[in-house]
PDB file of C-alpha atoms and ligand atoms in Angstrom:
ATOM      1  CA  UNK P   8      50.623  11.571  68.840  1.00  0.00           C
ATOM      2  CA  UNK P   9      52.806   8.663  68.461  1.00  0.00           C
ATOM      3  CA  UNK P  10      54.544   7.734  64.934  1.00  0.00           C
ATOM      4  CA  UNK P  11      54.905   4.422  64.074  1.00  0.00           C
ATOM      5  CA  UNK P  12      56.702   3.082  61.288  1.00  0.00           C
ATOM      6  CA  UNK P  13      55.319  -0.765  60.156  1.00  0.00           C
ATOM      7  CA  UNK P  14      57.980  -2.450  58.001  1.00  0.00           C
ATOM      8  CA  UNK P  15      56.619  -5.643  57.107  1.00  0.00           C
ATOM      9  CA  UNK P  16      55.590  -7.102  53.160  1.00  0.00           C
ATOM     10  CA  UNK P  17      53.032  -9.244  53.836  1.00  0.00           C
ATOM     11  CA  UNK P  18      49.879  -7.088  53.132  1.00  0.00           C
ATOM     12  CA  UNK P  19      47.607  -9.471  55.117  1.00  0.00           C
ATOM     13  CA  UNK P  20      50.280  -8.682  58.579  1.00  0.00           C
ATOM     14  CA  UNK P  21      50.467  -5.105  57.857  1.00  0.00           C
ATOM     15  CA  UNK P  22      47.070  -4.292  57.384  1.00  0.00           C
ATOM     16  CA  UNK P  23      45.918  -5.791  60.186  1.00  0.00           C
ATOM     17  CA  UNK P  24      48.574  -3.904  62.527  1.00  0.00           C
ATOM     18  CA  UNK P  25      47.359  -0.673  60.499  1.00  0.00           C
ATOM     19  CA  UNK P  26      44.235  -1.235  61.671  1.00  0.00           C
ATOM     20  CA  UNK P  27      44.765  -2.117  65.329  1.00  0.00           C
ATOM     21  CA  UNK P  28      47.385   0.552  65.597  1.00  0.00           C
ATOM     22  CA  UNK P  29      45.048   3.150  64.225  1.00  0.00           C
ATOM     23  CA  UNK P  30      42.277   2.176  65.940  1.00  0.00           C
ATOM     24  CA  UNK P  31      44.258   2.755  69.059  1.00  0.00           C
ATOM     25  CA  UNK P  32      45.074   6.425  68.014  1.00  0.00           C
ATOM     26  CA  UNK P  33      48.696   5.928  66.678  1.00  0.00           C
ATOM     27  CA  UNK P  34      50.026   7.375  63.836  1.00  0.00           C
ATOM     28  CA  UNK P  35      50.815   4.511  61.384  1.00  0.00           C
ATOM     29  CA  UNK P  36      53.281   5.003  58.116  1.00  0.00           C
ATOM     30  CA  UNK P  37      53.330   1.381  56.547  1.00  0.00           C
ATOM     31  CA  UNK P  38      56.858   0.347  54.111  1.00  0.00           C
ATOM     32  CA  UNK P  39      57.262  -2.881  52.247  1.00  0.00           C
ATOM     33  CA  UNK P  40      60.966  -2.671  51.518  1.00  0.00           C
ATOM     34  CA  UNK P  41      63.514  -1.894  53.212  1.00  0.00           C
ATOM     35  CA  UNK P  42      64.703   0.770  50.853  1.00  0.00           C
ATOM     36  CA  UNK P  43      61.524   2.800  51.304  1.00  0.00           C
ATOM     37  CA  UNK P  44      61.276   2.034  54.928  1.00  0.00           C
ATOM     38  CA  UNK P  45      64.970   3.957  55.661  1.00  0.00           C
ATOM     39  CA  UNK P  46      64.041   7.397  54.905  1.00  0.00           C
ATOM     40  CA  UNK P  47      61.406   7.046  57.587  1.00  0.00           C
ATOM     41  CA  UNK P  48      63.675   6.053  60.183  1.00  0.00           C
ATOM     42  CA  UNK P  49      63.971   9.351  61.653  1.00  0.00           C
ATOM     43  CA  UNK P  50      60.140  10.687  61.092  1.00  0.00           C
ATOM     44  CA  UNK P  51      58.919   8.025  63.614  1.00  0.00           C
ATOM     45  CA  UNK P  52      59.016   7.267  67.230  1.00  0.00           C
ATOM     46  CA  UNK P  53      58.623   3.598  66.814  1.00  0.00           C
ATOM     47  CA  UNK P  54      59.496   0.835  64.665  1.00  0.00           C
ATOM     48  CA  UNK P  55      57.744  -2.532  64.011  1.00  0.00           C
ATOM     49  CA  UNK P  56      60.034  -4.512  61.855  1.00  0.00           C
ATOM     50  CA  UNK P  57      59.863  -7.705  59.982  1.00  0.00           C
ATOM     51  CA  UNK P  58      62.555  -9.245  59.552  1.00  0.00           C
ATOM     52  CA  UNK P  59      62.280 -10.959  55.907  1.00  0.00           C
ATOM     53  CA  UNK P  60      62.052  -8.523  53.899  1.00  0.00           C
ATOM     54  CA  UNK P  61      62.261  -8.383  49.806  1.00  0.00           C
ATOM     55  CA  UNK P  62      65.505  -6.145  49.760  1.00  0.00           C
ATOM     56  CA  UNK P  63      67.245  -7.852  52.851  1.00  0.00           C
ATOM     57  CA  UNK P  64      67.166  -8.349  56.524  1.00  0.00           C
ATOM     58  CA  UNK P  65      65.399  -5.908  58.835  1.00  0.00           C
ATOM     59  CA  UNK P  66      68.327  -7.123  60.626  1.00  0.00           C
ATOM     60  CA  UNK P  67      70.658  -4.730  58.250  1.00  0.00           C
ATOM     61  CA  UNK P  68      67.857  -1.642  59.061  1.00  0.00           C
ATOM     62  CA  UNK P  69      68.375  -2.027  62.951  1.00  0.00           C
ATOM     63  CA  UNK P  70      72.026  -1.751  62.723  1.00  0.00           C
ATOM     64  CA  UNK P  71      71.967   1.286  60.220  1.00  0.00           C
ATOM     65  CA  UNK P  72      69.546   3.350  62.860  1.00  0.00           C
ATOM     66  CA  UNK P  73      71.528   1.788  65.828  1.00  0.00           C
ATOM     67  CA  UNK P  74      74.865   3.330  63.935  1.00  0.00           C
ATOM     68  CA  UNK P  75      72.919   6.549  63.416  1.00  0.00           C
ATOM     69  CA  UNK P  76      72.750   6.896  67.248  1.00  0.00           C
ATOM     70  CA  UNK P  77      69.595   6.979  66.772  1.00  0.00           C
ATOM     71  CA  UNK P  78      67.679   5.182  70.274  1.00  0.00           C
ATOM     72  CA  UNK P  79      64.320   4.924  68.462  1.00  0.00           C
ATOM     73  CA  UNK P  80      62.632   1.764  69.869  1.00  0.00           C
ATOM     74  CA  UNK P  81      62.447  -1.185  67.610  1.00  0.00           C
ATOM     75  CA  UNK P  82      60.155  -3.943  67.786  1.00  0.00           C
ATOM     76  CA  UNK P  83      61.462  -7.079  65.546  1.00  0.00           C
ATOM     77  CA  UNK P  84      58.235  -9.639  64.115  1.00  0.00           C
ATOM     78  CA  UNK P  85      59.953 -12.672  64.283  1.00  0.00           C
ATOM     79  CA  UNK P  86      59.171 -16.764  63.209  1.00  0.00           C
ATOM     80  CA  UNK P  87      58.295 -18.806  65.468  1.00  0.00           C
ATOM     81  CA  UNK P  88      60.834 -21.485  65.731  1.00  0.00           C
ATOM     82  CA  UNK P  89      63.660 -19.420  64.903  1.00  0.00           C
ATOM     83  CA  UNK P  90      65.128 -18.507  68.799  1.00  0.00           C
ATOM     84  CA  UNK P  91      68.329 -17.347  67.148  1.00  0.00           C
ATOM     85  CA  UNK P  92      66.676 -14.370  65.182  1.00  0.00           C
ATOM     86  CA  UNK P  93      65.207 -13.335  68.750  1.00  0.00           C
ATOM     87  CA  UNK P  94      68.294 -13.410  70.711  1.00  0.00           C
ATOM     88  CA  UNK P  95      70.336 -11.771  67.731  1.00  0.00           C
ATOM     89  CA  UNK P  96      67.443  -8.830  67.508  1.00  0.00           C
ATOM     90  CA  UNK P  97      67.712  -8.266  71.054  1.00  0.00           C
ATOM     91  CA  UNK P  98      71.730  -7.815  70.878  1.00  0.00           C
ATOM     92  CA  UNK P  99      71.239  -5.892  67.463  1.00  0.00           C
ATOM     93  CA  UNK P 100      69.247  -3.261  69.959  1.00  0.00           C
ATOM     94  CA  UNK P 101      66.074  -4.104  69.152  1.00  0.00           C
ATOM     95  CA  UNK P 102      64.112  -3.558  72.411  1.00  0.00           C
ATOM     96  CA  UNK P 103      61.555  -6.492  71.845  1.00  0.00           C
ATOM     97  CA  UNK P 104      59.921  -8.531  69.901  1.00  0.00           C
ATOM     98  CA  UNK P 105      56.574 -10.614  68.567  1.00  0.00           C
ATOM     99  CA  UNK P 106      56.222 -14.099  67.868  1.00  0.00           C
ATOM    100  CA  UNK P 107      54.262 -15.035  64.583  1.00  0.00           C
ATOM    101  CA  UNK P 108      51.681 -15.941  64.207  1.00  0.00           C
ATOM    102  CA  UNK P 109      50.438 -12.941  66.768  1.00  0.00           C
ATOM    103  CA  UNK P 110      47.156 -10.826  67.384  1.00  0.00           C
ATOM    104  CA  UNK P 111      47.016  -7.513  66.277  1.00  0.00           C
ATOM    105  CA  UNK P 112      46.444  -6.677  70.330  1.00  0.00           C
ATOM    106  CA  UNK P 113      49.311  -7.977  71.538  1.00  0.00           C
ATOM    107  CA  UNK P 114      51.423  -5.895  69.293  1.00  0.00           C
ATOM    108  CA  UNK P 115      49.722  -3.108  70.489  1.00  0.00           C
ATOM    109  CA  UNK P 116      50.489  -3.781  74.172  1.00  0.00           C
ATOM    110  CA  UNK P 117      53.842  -4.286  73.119  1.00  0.00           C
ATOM    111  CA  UNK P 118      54.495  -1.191  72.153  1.00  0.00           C
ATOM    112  CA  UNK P 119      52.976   0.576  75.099  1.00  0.00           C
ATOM    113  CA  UNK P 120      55.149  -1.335  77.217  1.00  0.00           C
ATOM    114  CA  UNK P 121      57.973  -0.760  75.195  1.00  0.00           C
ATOM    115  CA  UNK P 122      57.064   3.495  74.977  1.00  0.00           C
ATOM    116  CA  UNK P 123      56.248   3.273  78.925  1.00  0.00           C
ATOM    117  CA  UNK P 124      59.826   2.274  79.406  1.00  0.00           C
ATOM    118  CA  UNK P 125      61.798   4.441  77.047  1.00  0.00           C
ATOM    119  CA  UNK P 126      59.928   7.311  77.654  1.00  0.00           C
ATOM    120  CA  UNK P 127      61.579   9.563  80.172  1.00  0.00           C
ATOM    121  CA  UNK P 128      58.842  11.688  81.192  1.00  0.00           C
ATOM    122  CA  UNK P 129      56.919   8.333  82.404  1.00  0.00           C
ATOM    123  CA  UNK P 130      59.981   7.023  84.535  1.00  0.00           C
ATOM    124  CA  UNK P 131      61.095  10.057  86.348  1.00  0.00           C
ATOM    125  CA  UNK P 132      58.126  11.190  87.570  1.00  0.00           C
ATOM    126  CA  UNK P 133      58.171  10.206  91.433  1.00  0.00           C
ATOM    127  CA  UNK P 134      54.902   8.258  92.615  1.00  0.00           C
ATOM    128  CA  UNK P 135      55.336  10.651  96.077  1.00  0.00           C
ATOM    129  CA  UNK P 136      54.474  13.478  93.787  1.00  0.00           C
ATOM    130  CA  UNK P 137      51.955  12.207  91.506  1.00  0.00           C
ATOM    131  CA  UNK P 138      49.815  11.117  94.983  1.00  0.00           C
ATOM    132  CA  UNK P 139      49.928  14.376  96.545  1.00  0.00           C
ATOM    133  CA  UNK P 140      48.343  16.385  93.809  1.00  0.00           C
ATOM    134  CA  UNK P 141      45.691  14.045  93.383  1.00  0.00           C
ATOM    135  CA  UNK P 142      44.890  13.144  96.764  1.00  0.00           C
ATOM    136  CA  UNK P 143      45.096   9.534  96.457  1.00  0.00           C
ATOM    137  CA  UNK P 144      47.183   6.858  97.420  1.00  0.00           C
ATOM    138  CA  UNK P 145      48.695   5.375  94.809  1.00  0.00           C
ATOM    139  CA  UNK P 146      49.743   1.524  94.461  1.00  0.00           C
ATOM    140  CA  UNK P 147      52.956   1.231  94.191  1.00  0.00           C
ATOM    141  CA  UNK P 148      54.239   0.219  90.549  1.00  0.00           C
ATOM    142  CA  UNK P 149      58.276  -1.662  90.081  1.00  0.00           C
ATOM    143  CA  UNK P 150      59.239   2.009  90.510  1.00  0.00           C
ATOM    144  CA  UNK P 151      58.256   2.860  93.063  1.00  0.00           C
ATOM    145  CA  UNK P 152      58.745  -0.401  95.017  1.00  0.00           C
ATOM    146  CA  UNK P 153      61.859  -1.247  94.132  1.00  0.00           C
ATOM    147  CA  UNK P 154      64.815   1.440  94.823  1.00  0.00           C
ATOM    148  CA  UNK P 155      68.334   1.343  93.514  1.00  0.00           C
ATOM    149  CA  UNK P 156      70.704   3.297  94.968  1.00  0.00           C
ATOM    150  CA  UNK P 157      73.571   3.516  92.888  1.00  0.00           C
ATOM    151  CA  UNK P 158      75.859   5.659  95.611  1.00  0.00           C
ATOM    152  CA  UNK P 159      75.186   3.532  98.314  1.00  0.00           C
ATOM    153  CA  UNK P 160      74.947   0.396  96.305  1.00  0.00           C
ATOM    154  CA  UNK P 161      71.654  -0.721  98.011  1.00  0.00           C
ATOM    155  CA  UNK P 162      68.319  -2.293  96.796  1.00  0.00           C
ATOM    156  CA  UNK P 163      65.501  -1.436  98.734  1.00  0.00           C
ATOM    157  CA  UNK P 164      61.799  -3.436  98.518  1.00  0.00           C
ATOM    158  CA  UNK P 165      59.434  -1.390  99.414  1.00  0.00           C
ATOM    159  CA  UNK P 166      61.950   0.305 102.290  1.00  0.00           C
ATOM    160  CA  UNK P 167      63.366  -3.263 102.795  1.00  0.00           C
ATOM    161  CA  UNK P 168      66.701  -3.985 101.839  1.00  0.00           C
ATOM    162  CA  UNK P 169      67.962  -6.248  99.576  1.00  0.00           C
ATOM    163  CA  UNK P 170      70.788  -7.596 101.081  1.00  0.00           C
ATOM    164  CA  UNK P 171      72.635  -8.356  97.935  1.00  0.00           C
ATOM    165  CA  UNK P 172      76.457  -9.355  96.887  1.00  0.00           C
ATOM    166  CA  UNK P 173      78.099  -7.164  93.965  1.00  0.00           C
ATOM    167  CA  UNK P 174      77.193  -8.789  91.348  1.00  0.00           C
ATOM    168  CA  UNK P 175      74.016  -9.720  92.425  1.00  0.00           C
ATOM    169  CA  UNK P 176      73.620  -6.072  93.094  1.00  0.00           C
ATOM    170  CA  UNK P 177      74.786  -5.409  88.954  1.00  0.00           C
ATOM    171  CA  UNK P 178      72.490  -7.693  87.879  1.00  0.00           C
ATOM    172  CA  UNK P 179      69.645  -6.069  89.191  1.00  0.00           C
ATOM    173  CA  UNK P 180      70.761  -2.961  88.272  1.00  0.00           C
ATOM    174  CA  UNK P 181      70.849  -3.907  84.523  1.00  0.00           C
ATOM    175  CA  UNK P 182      67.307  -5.115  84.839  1.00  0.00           C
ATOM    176  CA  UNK P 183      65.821  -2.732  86.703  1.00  0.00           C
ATOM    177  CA  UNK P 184      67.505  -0.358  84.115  1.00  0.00           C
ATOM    178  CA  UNK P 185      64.984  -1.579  81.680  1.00  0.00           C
ATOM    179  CA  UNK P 186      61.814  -3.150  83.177  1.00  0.00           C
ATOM    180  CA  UNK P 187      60.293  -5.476  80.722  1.00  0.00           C
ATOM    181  CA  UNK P 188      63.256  -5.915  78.659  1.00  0.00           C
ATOM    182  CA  UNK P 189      64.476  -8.717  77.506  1.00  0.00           C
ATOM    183  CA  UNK P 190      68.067  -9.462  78.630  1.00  0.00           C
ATOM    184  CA  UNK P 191      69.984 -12.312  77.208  1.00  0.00           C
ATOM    185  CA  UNK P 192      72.498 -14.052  79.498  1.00  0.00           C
ATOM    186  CA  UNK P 193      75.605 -12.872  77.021  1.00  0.00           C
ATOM    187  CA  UNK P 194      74.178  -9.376  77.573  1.00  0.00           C
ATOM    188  CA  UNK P 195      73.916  -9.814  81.525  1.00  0.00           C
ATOM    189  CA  UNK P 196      77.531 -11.032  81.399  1.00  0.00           C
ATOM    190  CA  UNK P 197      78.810  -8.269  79.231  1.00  0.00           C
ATOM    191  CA  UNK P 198      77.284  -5.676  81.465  1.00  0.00           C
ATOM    192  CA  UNK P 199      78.360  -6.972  84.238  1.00  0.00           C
ATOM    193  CA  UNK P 200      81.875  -8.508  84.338  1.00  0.00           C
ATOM    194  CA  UNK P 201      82.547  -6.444  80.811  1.00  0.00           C
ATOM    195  CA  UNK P 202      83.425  -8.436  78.085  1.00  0.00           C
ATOM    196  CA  UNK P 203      87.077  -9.873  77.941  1.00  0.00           C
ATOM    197  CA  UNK P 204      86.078 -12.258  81.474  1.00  0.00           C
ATOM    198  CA  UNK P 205      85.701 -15.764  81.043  1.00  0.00           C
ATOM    199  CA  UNK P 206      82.321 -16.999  82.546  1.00  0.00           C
ATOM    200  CA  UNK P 207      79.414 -18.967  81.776  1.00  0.00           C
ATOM    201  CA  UNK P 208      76.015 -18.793  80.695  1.00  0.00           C
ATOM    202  CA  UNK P 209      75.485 -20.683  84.142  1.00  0.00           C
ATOM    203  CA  UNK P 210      77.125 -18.184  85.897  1.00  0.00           C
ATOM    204  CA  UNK P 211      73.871 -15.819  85.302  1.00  0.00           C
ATOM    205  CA  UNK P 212      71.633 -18.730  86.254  1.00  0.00           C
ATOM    206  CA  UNK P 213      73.267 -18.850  90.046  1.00  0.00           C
ATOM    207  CA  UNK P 214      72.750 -15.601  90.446  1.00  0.00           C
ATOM    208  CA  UNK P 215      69.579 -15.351  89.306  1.00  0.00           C
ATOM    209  CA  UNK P 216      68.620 -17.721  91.860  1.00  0.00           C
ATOM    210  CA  UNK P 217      70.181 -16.265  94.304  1.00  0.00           C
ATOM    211  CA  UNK P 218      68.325 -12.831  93.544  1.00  0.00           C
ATOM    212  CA  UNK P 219      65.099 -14.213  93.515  1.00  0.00           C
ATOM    213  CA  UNK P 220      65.182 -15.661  96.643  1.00  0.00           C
ATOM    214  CA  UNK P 221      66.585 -12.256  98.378  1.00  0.00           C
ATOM    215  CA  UNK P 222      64.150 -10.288  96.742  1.00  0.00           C
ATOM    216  CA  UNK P 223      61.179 -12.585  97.446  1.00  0.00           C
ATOM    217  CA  UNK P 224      62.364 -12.572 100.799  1.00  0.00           C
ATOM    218  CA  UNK P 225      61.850  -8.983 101.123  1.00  0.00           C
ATOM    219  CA  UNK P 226      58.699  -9.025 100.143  1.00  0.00           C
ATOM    220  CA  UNK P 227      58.459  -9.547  96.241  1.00  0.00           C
ATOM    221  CA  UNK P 228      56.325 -11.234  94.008  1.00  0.00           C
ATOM    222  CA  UNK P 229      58.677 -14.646  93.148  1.00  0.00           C
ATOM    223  CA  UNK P 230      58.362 -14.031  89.743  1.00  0.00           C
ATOM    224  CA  UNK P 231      59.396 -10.237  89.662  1.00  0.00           C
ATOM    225  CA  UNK P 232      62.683 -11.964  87.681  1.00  0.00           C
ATOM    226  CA  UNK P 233      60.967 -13.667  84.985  1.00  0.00           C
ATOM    227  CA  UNK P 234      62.915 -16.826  82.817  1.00  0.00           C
ATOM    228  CA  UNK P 235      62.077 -15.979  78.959  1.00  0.00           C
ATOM    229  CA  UNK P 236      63.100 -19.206  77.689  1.00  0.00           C
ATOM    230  CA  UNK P 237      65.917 -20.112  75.507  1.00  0.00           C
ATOM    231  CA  UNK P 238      66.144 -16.256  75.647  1.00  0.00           C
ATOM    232  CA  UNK P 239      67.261 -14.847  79.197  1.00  0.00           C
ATOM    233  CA  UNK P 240      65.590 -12.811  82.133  1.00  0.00           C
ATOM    234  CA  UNK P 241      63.296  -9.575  82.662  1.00  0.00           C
ATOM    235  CA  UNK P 242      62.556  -7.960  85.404  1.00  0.00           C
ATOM    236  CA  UNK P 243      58.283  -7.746  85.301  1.00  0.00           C
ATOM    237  CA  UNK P 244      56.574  -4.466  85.790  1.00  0.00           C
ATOM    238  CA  UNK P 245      53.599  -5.646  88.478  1.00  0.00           C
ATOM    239  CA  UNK P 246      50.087  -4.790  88.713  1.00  0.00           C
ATOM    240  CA  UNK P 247      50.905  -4.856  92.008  1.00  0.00           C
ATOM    241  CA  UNK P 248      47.198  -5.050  93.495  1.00  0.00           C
ATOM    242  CA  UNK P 249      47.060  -8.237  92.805  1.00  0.00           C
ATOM    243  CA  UNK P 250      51.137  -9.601  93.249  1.00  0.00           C
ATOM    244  CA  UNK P 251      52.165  -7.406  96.152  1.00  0.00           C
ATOM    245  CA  UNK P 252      52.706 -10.070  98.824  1.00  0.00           C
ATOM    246  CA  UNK P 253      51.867  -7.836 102.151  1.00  0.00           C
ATOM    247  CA  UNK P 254      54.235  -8.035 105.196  1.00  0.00           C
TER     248      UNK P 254
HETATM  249 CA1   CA D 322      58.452 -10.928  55.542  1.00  0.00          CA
END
């Protein structure tokens, strides 16, 4: 059963995530503070954090588990209007987060998406295999339609491939690394040219573009590389019964 940990002091908030969560069959350990919320840190699997909190900034419990090496997902409840506490969650580690004022539900999908990603069990299990013990043909999820090859350097759609430059090849890479996530463009840049070289937030954009339409030629939804604005760029899991575009 999944453990979440709810750090958040308004009661109204937390109580209604309680509930949801519960309902839902998680595991739910609520903490107003951040002082009570840190010896939890390691006896959860999940973490839904507000960031004002009476003690501090969840900002300040993020970086303590980050430091721990600890990879536990984190989840930040942000304002808003306030862009800059999303972006700066998202390079703190945090692996998304929530708008407020938000329902109950979409927390809830949230954090499946956010499990379905980081768990390993759910990535690495081939679709090939999964189909031929059941007997059924199985849609094909981002997974399975979209193949990186990182000794041959290719990108494949659906058995199509991508014909991509380098970076454009990186870029995807990074992405497809972490379907879902949230990627601001400093992050993009620092994963792919490493940190010390001197390019622009624009420089992301282009090839962006340029990705989209290569992988849209081969096949994908246009939108596989979604804009989060103000933010930067995911790479969309599909339901891909309805977005598979059929060649
Ligand atoms: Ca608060």
């Amino acid at each position: 059963m999944t453990r979440v940990l709810i750090v958040e002091d308004e009661s109204a908030i937390a109580e209604s995530l309680l509930f949801a969560l519960r309902r839902d069959g998680f595991t739910v350990t609520h903490e107003s503070t951040l002082h009570a919320a840190e010896s939890q840190l390691t006896e959860c699997d999940l973490v839904v954090l507000d960031l004002m909190l009476p003690d501090g900034s969840g900002f300040d419990l993020l970086a303590k588990l980050r430091a721990l090496g600890q990879r536990t997902p984190v989840i930040i409840l942000t304002s808003r209007d306030d862009e800059a506490d999303r972006v700066a969650g998202l390079e703190g580690g945090a692996d998304d987060y929530v708008v407020k004022p938000f329902s109950p539900r979409e927390v809830v999908a949230r954090i499946r998406a956010v499990l379905r990603r980081t768990s390993p069990t759910w990535a690495n299990i081939p679709a090939a295999v999964s189909s031929s013990t059941s007997g059924r043909t199985l849609r094909p999820t981002l997974a399975t339609a979209l193949v990186i090859d990182n000794d041959t350097r290719r990108a494949l759609f659906l058995g199509k491939l991508v014909d991509l430059t380098r970076t454009e090849f990186e870029l995807l890479r990074v992405l497809h690394g972490a379907p879902e996530r949230v990627f601001t463009r400093q992050q993009l840049l620092d994963r792919i040219f490493g940190e010390s070289y001197a390019v622009t937030d624009r420089t992301i954009d282009a090839h962006i573009k340029a990705l989209r339409r290569k992988l849209s030629q081969a096949g994908a939804p246009p939108d596989l590389v979604e804009t989060e604005r103000g933010v930067g760029y995911r790479l969309r899991e599909m339901t891909p019964e309805k977005e598979l575009v059929s060649r």
